[in-house]
Short mmCIF file of C-alpha atoms and ligand atoms in Angstrom, two decimals:
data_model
loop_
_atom_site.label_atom_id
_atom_site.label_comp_id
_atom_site.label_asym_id
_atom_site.label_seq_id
_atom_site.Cartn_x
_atom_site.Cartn_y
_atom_site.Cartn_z
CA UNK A 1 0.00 0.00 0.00
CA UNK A 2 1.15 3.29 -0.53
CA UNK A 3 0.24 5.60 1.95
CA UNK A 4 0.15 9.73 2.76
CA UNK A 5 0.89 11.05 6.02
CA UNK A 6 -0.12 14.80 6.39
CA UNK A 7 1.43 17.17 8.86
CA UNK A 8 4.80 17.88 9.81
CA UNK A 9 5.53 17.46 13.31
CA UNK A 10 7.32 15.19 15.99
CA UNK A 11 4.01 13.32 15.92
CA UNK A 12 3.72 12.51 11.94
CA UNK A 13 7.46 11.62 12.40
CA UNK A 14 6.62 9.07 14.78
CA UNK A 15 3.79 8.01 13.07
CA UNK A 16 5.44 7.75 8.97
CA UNK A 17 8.37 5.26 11.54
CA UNK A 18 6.08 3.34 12.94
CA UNK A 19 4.45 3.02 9.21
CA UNK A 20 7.34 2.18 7.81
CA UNK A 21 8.03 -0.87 9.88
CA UNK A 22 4.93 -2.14 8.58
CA UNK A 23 5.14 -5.01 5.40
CA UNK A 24 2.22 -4.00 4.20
CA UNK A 25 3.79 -0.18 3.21
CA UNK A 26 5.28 -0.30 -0.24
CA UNK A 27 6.09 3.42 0.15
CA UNK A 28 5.17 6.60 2.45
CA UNK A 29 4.25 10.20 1.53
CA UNK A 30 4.30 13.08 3.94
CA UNK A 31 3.12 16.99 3.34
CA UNK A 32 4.96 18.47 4.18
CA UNK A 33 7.15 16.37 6.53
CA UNK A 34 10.69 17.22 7.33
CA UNK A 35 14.28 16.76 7.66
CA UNK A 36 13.74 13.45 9.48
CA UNK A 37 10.79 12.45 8.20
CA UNK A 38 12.09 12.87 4.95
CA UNK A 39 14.63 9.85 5.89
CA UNK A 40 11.70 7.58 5.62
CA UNK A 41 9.12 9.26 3.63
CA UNK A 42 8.98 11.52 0.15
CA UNK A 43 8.17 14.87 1.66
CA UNK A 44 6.15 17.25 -0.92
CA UNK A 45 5.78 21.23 0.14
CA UNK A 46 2.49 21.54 -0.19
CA UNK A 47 -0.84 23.70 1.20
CA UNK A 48 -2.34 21.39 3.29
CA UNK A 49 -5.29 23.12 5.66
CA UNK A 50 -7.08 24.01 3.38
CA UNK A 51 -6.13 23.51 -0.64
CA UNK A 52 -7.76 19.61 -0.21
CA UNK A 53 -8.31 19.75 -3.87
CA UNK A 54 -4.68 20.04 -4.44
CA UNK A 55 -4.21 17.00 -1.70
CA UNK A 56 -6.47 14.98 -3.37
CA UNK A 57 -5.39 15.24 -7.14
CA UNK A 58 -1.99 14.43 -5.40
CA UNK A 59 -3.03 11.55 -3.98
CA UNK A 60 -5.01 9.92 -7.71
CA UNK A 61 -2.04 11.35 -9.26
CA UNK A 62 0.80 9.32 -7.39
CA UNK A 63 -2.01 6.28 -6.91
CA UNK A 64 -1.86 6.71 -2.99
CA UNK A 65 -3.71 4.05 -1.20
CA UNK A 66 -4.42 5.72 2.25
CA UNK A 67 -4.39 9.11 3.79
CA UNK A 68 -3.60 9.70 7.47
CA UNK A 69 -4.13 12.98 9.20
CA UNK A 70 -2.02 14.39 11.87
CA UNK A 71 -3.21 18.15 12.88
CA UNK A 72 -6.09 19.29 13.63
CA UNK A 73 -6.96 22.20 11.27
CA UNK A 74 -7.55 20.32 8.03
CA UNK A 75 -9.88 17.93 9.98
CA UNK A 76 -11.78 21.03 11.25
CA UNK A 77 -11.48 22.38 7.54
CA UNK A 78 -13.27 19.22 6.47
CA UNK A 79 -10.42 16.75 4.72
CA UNK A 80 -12.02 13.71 5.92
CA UNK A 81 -15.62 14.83 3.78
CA UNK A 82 -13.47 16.20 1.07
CA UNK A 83 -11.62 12.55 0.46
CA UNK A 84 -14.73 10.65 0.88
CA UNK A 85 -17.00 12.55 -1.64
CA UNK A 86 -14.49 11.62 -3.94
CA UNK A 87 -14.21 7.77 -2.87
CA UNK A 88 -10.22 8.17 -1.64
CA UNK A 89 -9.52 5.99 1.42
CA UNK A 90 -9.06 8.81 4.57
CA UNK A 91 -8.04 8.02 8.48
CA UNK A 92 -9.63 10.96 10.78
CA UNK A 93 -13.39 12.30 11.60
CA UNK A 94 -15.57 13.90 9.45
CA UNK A 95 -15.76 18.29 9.71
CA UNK A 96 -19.09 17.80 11.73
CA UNK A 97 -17.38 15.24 14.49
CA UNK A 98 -14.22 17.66 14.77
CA UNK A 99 -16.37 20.18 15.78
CA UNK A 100 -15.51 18.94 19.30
CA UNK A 101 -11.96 20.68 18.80
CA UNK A 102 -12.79 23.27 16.65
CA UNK A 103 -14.95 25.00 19.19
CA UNK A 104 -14.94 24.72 22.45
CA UNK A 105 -18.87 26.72 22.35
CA UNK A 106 -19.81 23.51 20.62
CA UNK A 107 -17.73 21.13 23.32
CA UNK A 108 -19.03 22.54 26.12
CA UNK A 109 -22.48 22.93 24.95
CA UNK A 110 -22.40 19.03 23.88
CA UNK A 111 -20.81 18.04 27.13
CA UNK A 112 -24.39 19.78 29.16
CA UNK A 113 -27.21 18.10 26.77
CA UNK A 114 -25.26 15.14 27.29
CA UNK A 115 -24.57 15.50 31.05
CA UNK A 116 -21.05 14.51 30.24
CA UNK A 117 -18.59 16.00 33.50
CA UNK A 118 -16.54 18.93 33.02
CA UNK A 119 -15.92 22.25 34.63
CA UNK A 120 -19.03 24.59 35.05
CA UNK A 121 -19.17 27.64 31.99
CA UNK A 122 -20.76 30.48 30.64
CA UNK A 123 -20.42 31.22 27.13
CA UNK A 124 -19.61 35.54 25.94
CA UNK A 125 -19.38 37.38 22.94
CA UNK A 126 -19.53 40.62 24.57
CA UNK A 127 -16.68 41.73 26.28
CA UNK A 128 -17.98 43.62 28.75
CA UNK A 129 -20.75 41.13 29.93
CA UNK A 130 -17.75 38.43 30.37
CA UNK A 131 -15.91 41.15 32.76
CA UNK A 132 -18.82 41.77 34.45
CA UNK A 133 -19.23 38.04 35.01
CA UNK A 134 -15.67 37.70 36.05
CA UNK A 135 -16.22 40.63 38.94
CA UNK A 136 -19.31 38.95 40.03
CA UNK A 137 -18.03 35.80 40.49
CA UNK A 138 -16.10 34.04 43.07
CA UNK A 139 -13.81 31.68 42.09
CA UNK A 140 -10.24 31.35 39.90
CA UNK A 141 -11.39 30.59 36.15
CA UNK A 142 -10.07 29.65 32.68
CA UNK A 143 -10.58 31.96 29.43
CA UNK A 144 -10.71 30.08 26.50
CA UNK A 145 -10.80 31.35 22.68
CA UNK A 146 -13.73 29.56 20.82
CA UNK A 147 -11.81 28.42 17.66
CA UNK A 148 -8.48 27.03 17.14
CA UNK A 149 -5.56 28.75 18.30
CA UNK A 150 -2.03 26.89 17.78
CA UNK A 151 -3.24 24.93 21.51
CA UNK A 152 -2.53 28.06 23.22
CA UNK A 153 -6.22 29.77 23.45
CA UNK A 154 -6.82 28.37 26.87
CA UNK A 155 -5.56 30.41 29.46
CA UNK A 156 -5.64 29.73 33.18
CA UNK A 157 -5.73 32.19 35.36
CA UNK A 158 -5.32 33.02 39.36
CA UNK A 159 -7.15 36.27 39.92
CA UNK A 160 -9.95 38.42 38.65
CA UNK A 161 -7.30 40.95 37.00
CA UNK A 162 -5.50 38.40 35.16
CA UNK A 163 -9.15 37.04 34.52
CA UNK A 164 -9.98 40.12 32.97
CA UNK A 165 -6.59 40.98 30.92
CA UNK A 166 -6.86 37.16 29.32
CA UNK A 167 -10.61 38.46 28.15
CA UNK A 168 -9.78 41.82 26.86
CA UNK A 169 -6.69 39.78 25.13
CA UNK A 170 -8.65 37.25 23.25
CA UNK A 171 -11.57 39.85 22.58
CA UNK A 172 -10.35 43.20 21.99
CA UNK A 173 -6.70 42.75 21.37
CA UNK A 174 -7.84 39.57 19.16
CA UNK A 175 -4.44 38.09 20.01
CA UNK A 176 -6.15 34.96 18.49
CA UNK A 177 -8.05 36.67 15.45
CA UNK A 178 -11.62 35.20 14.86
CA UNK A 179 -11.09 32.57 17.09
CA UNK A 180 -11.61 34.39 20.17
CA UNK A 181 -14.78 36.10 18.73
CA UNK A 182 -16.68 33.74 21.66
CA UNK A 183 -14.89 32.37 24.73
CA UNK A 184 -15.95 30.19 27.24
CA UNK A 185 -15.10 31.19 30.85
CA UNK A 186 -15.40 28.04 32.98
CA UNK A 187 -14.27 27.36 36.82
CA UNK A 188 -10.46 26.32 37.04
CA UNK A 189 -10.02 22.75 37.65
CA UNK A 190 -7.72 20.90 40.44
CA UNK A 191 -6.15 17.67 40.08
CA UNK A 192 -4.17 15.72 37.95
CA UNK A 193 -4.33 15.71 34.30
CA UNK A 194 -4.28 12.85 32.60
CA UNK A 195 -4.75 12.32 28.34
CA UNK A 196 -7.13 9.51 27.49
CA UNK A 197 -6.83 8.32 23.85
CA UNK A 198 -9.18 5.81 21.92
CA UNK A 199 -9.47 4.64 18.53
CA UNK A 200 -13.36 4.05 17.47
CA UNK A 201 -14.72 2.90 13.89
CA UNK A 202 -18.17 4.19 15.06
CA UNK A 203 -18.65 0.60 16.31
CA UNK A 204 -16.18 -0.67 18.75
CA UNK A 205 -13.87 1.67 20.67
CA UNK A 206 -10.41 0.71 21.47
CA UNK A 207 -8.31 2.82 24.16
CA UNK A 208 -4.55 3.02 23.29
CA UNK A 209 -1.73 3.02 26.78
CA UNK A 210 -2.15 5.42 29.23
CA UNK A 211 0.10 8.24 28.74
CA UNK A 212 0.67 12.08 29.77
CA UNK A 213 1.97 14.77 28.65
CA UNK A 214 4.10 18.10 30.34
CA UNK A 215 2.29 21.26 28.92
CA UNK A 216 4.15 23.90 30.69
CA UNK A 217 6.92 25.11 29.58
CA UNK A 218 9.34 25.10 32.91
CA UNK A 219 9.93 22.15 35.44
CA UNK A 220 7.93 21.21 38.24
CA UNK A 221 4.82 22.21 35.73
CA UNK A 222 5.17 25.97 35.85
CA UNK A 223 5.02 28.99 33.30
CA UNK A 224 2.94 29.23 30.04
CA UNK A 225 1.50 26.87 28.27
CA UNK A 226 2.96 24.91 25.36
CA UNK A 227 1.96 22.37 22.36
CA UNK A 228 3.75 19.92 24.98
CA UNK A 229 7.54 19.57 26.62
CA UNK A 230 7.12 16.38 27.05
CA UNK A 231 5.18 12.82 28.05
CA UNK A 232 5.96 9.36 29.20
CA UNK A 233 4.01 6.20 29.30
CA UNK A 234 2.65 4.74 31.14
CA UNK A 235 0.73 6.77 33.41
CA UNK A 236 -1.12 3.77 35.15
CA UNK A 237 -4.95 4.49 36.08
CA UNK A 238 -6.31 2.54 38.64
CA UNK A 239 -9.05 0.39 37.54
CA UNK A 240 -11.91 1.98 38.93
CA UNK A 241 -10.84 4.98 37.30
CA UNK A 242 -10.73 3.67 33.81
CA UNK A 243 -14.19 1.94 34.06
CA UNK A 244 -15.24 5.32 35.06
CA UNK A 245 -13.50 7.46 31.77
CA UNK A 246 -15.07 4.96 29.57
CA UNK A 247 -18.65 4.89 31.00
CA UNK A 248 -19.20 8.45 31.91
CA UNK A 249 -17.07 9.95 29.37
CA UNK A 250 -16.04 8.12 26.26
CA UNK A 251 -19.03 6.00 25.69
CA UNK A 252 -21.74 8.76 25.75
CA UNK A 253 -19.41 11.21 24.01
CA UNK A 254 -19.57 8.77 20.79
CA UNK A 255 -23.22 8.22 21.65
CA UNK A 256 -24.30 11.68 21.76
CA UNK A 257 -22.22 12.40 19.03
CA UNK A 258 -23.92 10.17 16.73
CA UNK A 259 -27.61 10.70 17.92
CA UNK A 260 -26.44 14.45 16.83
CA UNK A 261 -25.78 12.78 13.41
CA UNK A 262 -22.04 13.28 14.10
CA UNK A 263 -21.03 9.96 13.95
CA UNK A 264 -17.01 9.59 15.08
CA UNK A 265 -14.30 7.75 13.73
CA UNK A 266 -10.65 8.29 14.05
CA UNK A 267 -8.60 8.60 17.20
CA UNK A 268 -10.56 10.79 19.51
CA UNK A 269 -8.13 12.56 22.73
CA UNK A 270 -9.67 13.36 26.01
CA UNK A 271 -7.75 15.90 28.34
CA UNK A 272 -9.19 14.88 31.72
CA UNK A 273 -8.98 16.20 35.15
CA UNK A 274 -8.85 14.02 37.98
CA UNK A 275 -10.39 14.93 41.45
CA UNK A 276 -10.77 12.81 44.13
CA UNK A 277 -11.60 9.80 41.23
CA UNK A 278 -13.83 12.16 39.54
CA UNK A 279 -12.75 12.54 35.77
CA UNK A 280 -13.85 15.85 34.01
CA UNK A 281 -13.03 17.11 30.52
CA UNK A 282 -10.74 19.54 29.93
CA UNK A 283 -11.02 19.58 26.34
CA UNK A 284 -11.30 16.95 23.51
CA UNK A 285 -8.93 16.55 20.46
CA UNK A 286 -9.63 15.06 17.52
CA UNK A 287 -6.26 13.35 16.62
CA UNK A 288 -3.23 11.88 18.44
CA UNK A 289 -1.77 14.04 20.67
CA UNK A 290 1.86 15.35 20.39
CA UNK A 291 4.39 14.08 21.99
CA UNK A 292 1.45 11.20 23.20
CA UNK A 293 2.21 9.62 20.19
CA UNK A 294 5.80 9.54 20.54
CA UNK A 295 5.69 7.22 23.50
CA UNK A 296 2.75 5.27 22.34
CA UNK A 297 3.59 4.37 19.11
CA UNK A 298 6.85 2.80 20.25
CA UNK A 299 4.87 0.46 22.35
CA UNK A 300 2.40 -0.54 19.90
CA UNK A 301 3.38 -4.10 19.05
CA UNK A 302 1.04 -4.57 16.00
CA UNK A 303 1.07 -3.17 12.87
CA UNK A 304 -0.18 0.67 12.55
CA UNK A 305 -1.40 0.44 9.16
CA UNK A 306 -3.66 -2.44 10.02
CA UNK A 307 -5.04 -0.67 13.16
CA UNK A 308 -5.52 2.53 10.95
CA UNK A 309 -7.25 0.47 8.11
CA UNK A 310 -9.54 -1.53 10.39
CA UNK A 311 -10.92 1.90 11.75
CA UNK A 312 -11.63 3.13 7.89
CA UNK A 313 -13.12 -0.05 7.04
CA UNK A 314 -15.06 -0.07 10.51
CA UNK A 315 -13.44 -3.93 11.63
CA UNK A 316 -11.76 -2.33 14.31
CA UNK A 317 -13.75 -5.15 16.39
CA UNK A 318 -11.25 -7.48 14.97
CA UNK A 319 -8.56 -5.80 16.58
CA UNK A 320 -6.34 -6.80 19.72
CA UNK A 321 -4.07 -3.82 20.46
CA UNK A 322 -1.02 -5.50 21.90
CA UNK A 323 1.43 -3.19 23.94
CA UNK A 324 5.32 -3.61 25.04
CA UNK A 325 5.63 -3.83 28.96
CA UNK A 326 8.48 -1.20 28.29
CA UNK A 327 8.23 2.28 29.49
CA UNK A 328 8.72 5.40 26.95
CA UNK A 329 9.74 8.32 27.98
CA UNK A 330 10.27 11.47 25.23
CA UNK A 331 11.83 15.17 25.79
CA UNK A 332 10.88 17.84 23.73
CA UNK A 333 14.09 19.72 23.04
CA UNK A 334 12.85 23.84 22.36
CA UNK A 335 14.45 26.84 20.50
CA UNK A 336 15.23 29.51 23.07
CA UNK A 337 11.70 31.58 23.63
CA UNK A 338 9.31 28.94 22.68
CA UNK A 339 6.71 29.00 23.33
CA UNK A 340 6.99 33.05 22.49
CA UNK A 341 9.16 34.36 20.11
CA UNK A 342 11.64 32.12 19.50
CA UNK A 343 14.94 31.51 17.25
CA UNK A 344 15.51 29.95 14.07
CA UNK A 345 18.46 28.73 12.03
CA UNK A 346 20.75 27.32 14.57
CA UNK A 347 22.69 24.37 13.83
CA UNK A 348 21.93 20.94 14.88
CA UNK A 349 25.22 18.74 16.11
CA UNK A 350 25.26 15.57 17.37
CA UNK A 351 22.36 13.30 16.24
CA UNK A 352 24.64 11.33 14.89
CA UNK A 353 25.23 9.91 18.26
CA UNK A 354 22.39 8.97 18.97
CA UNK A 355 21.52 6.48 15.89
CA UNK A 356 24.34 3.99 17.98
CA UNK A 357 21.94 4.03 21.11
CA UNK A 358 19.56 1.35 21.13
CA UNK A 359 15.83 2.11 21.73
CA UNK A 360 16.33 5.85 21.59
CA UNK A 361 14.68 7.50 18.96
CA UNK A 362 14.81 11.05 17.98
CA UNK A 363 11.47 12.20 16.48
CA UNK A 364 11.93 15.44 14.58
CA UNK A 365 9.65 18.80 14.40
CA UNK A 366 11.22 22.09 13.87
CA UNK A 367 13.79 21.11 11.91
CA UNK A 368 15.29 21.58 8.33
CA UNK A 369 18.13 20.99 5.88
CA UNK A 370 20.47 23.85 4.88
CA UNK A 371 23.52 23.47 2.86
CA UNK A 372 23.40 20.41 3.85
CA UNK A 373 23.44 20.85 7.28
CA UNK A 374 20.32 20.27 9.79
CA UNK A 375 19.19 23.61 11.60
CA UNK A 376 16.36 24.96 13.89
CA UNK A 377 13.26 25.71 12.03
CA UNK A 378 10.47 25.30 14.74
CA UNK A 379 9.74 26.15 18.68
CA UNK A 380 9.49 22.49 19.13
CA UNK A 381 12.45 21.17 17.33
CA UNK A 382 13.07 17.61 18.42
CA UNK A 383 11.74 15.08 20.53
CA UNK A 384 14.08 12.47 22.12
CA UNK A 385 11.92 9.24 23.19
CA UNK A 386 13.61 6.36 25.17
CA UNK A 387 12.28 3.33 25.66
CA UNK A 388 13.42 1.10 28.45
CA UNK A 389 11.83 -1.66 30.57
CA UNK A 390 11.14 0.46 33.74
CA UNK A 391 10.01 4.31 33.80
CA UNK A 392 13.44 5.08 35.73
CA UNK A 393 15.46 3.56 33.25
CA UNK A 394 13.73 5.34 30.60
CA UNK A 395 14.14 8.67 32.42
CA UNK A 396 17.68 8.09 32.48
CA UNK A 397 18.66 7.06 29.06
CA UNK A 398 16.52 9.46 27.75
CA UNK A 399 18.47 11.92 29.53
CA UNK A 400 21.79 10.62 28.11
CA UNK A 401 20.78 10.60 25.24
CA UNK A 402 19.75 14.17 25.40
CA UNK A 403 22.78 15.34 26.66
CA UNK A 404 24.68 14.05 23.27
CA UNK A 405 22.79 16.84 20.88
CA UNK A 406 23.36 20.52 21.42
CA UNK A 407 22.45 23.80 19.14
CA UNK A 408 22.57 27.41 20.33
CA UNK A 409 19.51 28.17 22.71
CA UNK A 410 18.32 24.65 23.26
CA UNK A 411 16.19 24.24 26.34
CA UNK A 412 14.56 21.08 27.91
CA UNK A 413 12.70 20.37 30.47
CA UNK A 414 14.89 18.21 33.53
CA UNK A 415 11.94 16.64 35.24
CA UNK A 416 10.12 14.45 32.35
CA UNK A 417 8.62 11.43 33.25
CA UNK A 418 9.89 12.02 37.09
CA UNK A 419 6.58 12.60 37.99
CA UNK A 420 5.44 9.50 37.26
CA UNK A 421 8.33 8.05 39.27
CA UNK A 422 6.61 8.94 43.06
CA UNK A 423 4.86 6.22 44.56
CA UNK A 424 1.81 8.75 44.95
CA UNK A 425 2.13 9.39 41.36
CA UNK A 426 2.21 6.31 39.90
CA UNK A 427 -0.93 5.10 39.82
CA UNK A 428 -3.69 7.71 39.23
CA UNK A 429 -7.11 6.71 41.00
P1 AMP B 1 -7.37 23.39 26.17
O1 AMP B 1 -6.98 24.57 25.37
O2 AMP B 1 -8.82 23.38 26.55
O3 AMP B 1 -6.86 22.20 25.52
O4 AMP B 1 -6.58 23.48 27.56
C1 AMP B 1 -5.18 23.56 27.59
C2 AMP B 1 -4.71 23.30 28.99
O5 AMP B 1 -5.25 24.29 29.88
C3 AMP B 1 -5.17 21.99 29.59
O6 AMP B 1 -4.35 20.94 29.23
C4 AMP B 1 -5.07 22.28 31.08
O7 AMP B 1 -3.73 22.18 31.53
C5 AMP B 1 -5.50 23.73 31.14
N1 AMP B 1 -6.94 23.84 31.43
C6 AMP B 1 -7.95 23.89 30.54
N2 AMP B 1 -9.14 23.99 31.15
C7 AMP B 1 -8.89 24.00 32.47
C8 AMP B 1 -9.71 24.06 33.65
N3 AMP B 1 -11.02 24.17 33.58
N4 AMP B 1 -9.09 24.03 34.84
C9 AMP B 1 -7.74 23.93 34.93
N5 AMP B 1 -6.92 23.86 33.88
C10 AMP B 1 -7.47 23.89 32.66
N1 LIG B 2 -0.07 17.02 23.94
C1 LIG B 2 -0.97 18.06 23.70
C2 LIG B 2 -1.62 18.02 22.40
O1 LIG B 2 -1.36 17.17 21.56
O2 LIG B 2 -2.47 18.86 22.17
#
């Protein structure tokens, strides 16, 4: 099969290598991919949010077999519709089921009819009523931009003021355009966060490995918010807890959604809160998560392509999802700024020792060829995933490993996966 990965990032990298170990891939296609990706896959520069009839003439034009989605926007954009009407084989949900990431309004409002938990919300698109709100109300609160916004249209906030300049930021300075013509402003959530991932055909529903992820951008979980610094797996839930996800969230979130004639298929990501046992919803993607994917994939035992398939043909019942006992841990390595401003252009050295280290795997993201030589081309530029059989030992080689590649301005997290490594921690319940 020839098959058509779209997107760019450390999470399309991960997913064209775990592709291309499988028999069944005669060859792999990525738009627009990059320098590593382009080790395994032929990378095309290409529009690829919106221009799907260029995509798709692509695809009949170079016979492709299978297209997989990574990001989010074309999915929103409709890609998934676009494909089908025109009979070309497509992994991701239709435009009307990625609603539930495209706008948060429609998220929150689905979650209420269908009394799924999350945090208490009003929904604004006046300015000034959401301030007044904010001064009436007790209570620390989140501000989140309708629309899609890069991941970084949610912010949390401590006090009414900062309340207030997070509103008059998304709505007046428009720091996130159109997208922040609505917000939600919803009660801030305590707890732990945990992401809960599961592939679904419409039919049967198959949850990958616990994972999590590290979305701020300094240790011990503080500063701004990023796409992710990190994540390790696994992230053991107890029992109870999982039942719980599954019956109170999961299951009636692909319920409702079809009753609403929304039917989902496709990998669908949970961000849940967890209080005293009691999952919420933070927010629902529509597609792996990155880095997720860059310690799941490397623990999937069977072979992607006929996991992927099985959802588009809807035989995902047939399906055993078989994991490695291992433990993955991955560290995002970040231009100086990220996740502001940051710097471009800086040379990459020492990758080369890392292709001698067994079970390390450096996922690429912000990162290109010039004159021949690999520079910084992203905020996120690499992401360094060790795989070990405890989550210690993973912690560590990762961290070896990572202390083999330099460029100008390179910052990491220290403390990846060392959360997980508490006895409290270990199991969430
Ligand atoms: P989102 O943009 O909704 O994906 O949220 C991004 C991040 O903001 C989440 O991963 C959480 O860390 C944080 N967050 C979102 N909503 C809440 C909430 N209600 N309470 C606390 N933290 C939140
Ligand atoms: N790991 C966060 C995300 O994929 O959105």
């Amino acid at each position: 099969m020839k098959v058509l990965v779209i997107g760019g990032g450390g999470r399309e990298h991960a997913l064209c290598w775990k592709l291309s170990q499988s028999p069944k891939v005669d060859k792999i296609y990525c738009i627009p991919g990059n320098a590593g990706i382009s080790e395994i896959a032929e990378c095309r520069q290409m529009e690829y949010e919106k221009d799907f009839s260029s995509l798709a003439q692509f695809v009949v034009k170079e016979k492709i077999d299978f297209t997989i989605v990574g990001p989010e926007v074309p999915l929103v954009n409709g890609i998934v519709d676009y494909f089908q009407k025109r009979g070309l084989a497509i992994f991701g949900p239709s435009k009307k089921a990625a609603e539930l990431e495209g706008s948060k309004v429609f998220a929150k409002k689905f979650m209420k009819r269908h009394n799924i938990p999350t945090a208490p919300f009003r929904i604004f698109s006046d300015p000034d009523k959401a301030i007044k709100y904010v001064n009436e109300e007790e209570g620390e609160k989140v501000i989140k931009a309708d629309g899609l916004a890069f991941g970084k249209g949610s912010l949390v906030t401590s006090t009414k003021k900062e309340a207030i300049e997070a509103i008059e930021l998304i709505m007046r300075k428009k720091a996130f355009g159109e997208a922040g013509r609505r917000i939600v402003v919803e009660e801030r959530l305590r707890g732990k966060e945990i992401s809960f991932f599961v592939l679904t055909d419409g039919k049967s529903i198959k949850p990958l490995i616990s994972s999590r992820d590290h979305k701020r951008i300094y240790d011990g979980d503080k500063g701004p918010n990023t796409g992710g610094m990190g994540a390790f797996s696994p992230a053991p839930i107890s029992p109870s807890l999982y039942e719980k996800i599954l019956r109170r969230i999961i299951v009636p979130t692909l319920r409702g959604m079809k009753e609403e004639g929304r039917e989902y298929k496709g990998v669908l990501y949970a961000g849940l809160m967890i209080e005293k046992g009691e999952p919420r919803v933070l927010e629902f993607n529509v597609r792996f998560g990155d880095p997720e994917t860059q310690v799941t994939l490397p623990r999937l035992k069977n072979d992607l392509l006929e996991v992927l398939w099985a959802v588009h043909t809807g035989n995902l019942y047939k399906i055993n999802l078989e994991w490695r006992h291992h433990a993955a841990v991955c560290v995002i390595l970040a231009s100086r700024g990220y996740p502001g401003k940051y710097e471009k252009g800086k040379e990459i050295q020492g990758l080369e020792n890392l292709a001698r280290i067994k079970n390390v795997f450096p996922f690429f993201a912000g990162v290109k060829k010039e004159n021949g030589k690999l520079v910084t081309s992203g905020g996120r530029v690499i992401g360094v995933t060790a795989l070990a059989d405890s989550l210690k030992r993973s912690v560590q080689d990762v961290y070896r490993a990572v202390s083999k590649v330099y460029f100008e301005g390179m910052y990491y997290r220290r403390d990846i996966g060392r959360t997980g490594l508490t006895k409290r921690a270990r199991v969430v319940e």
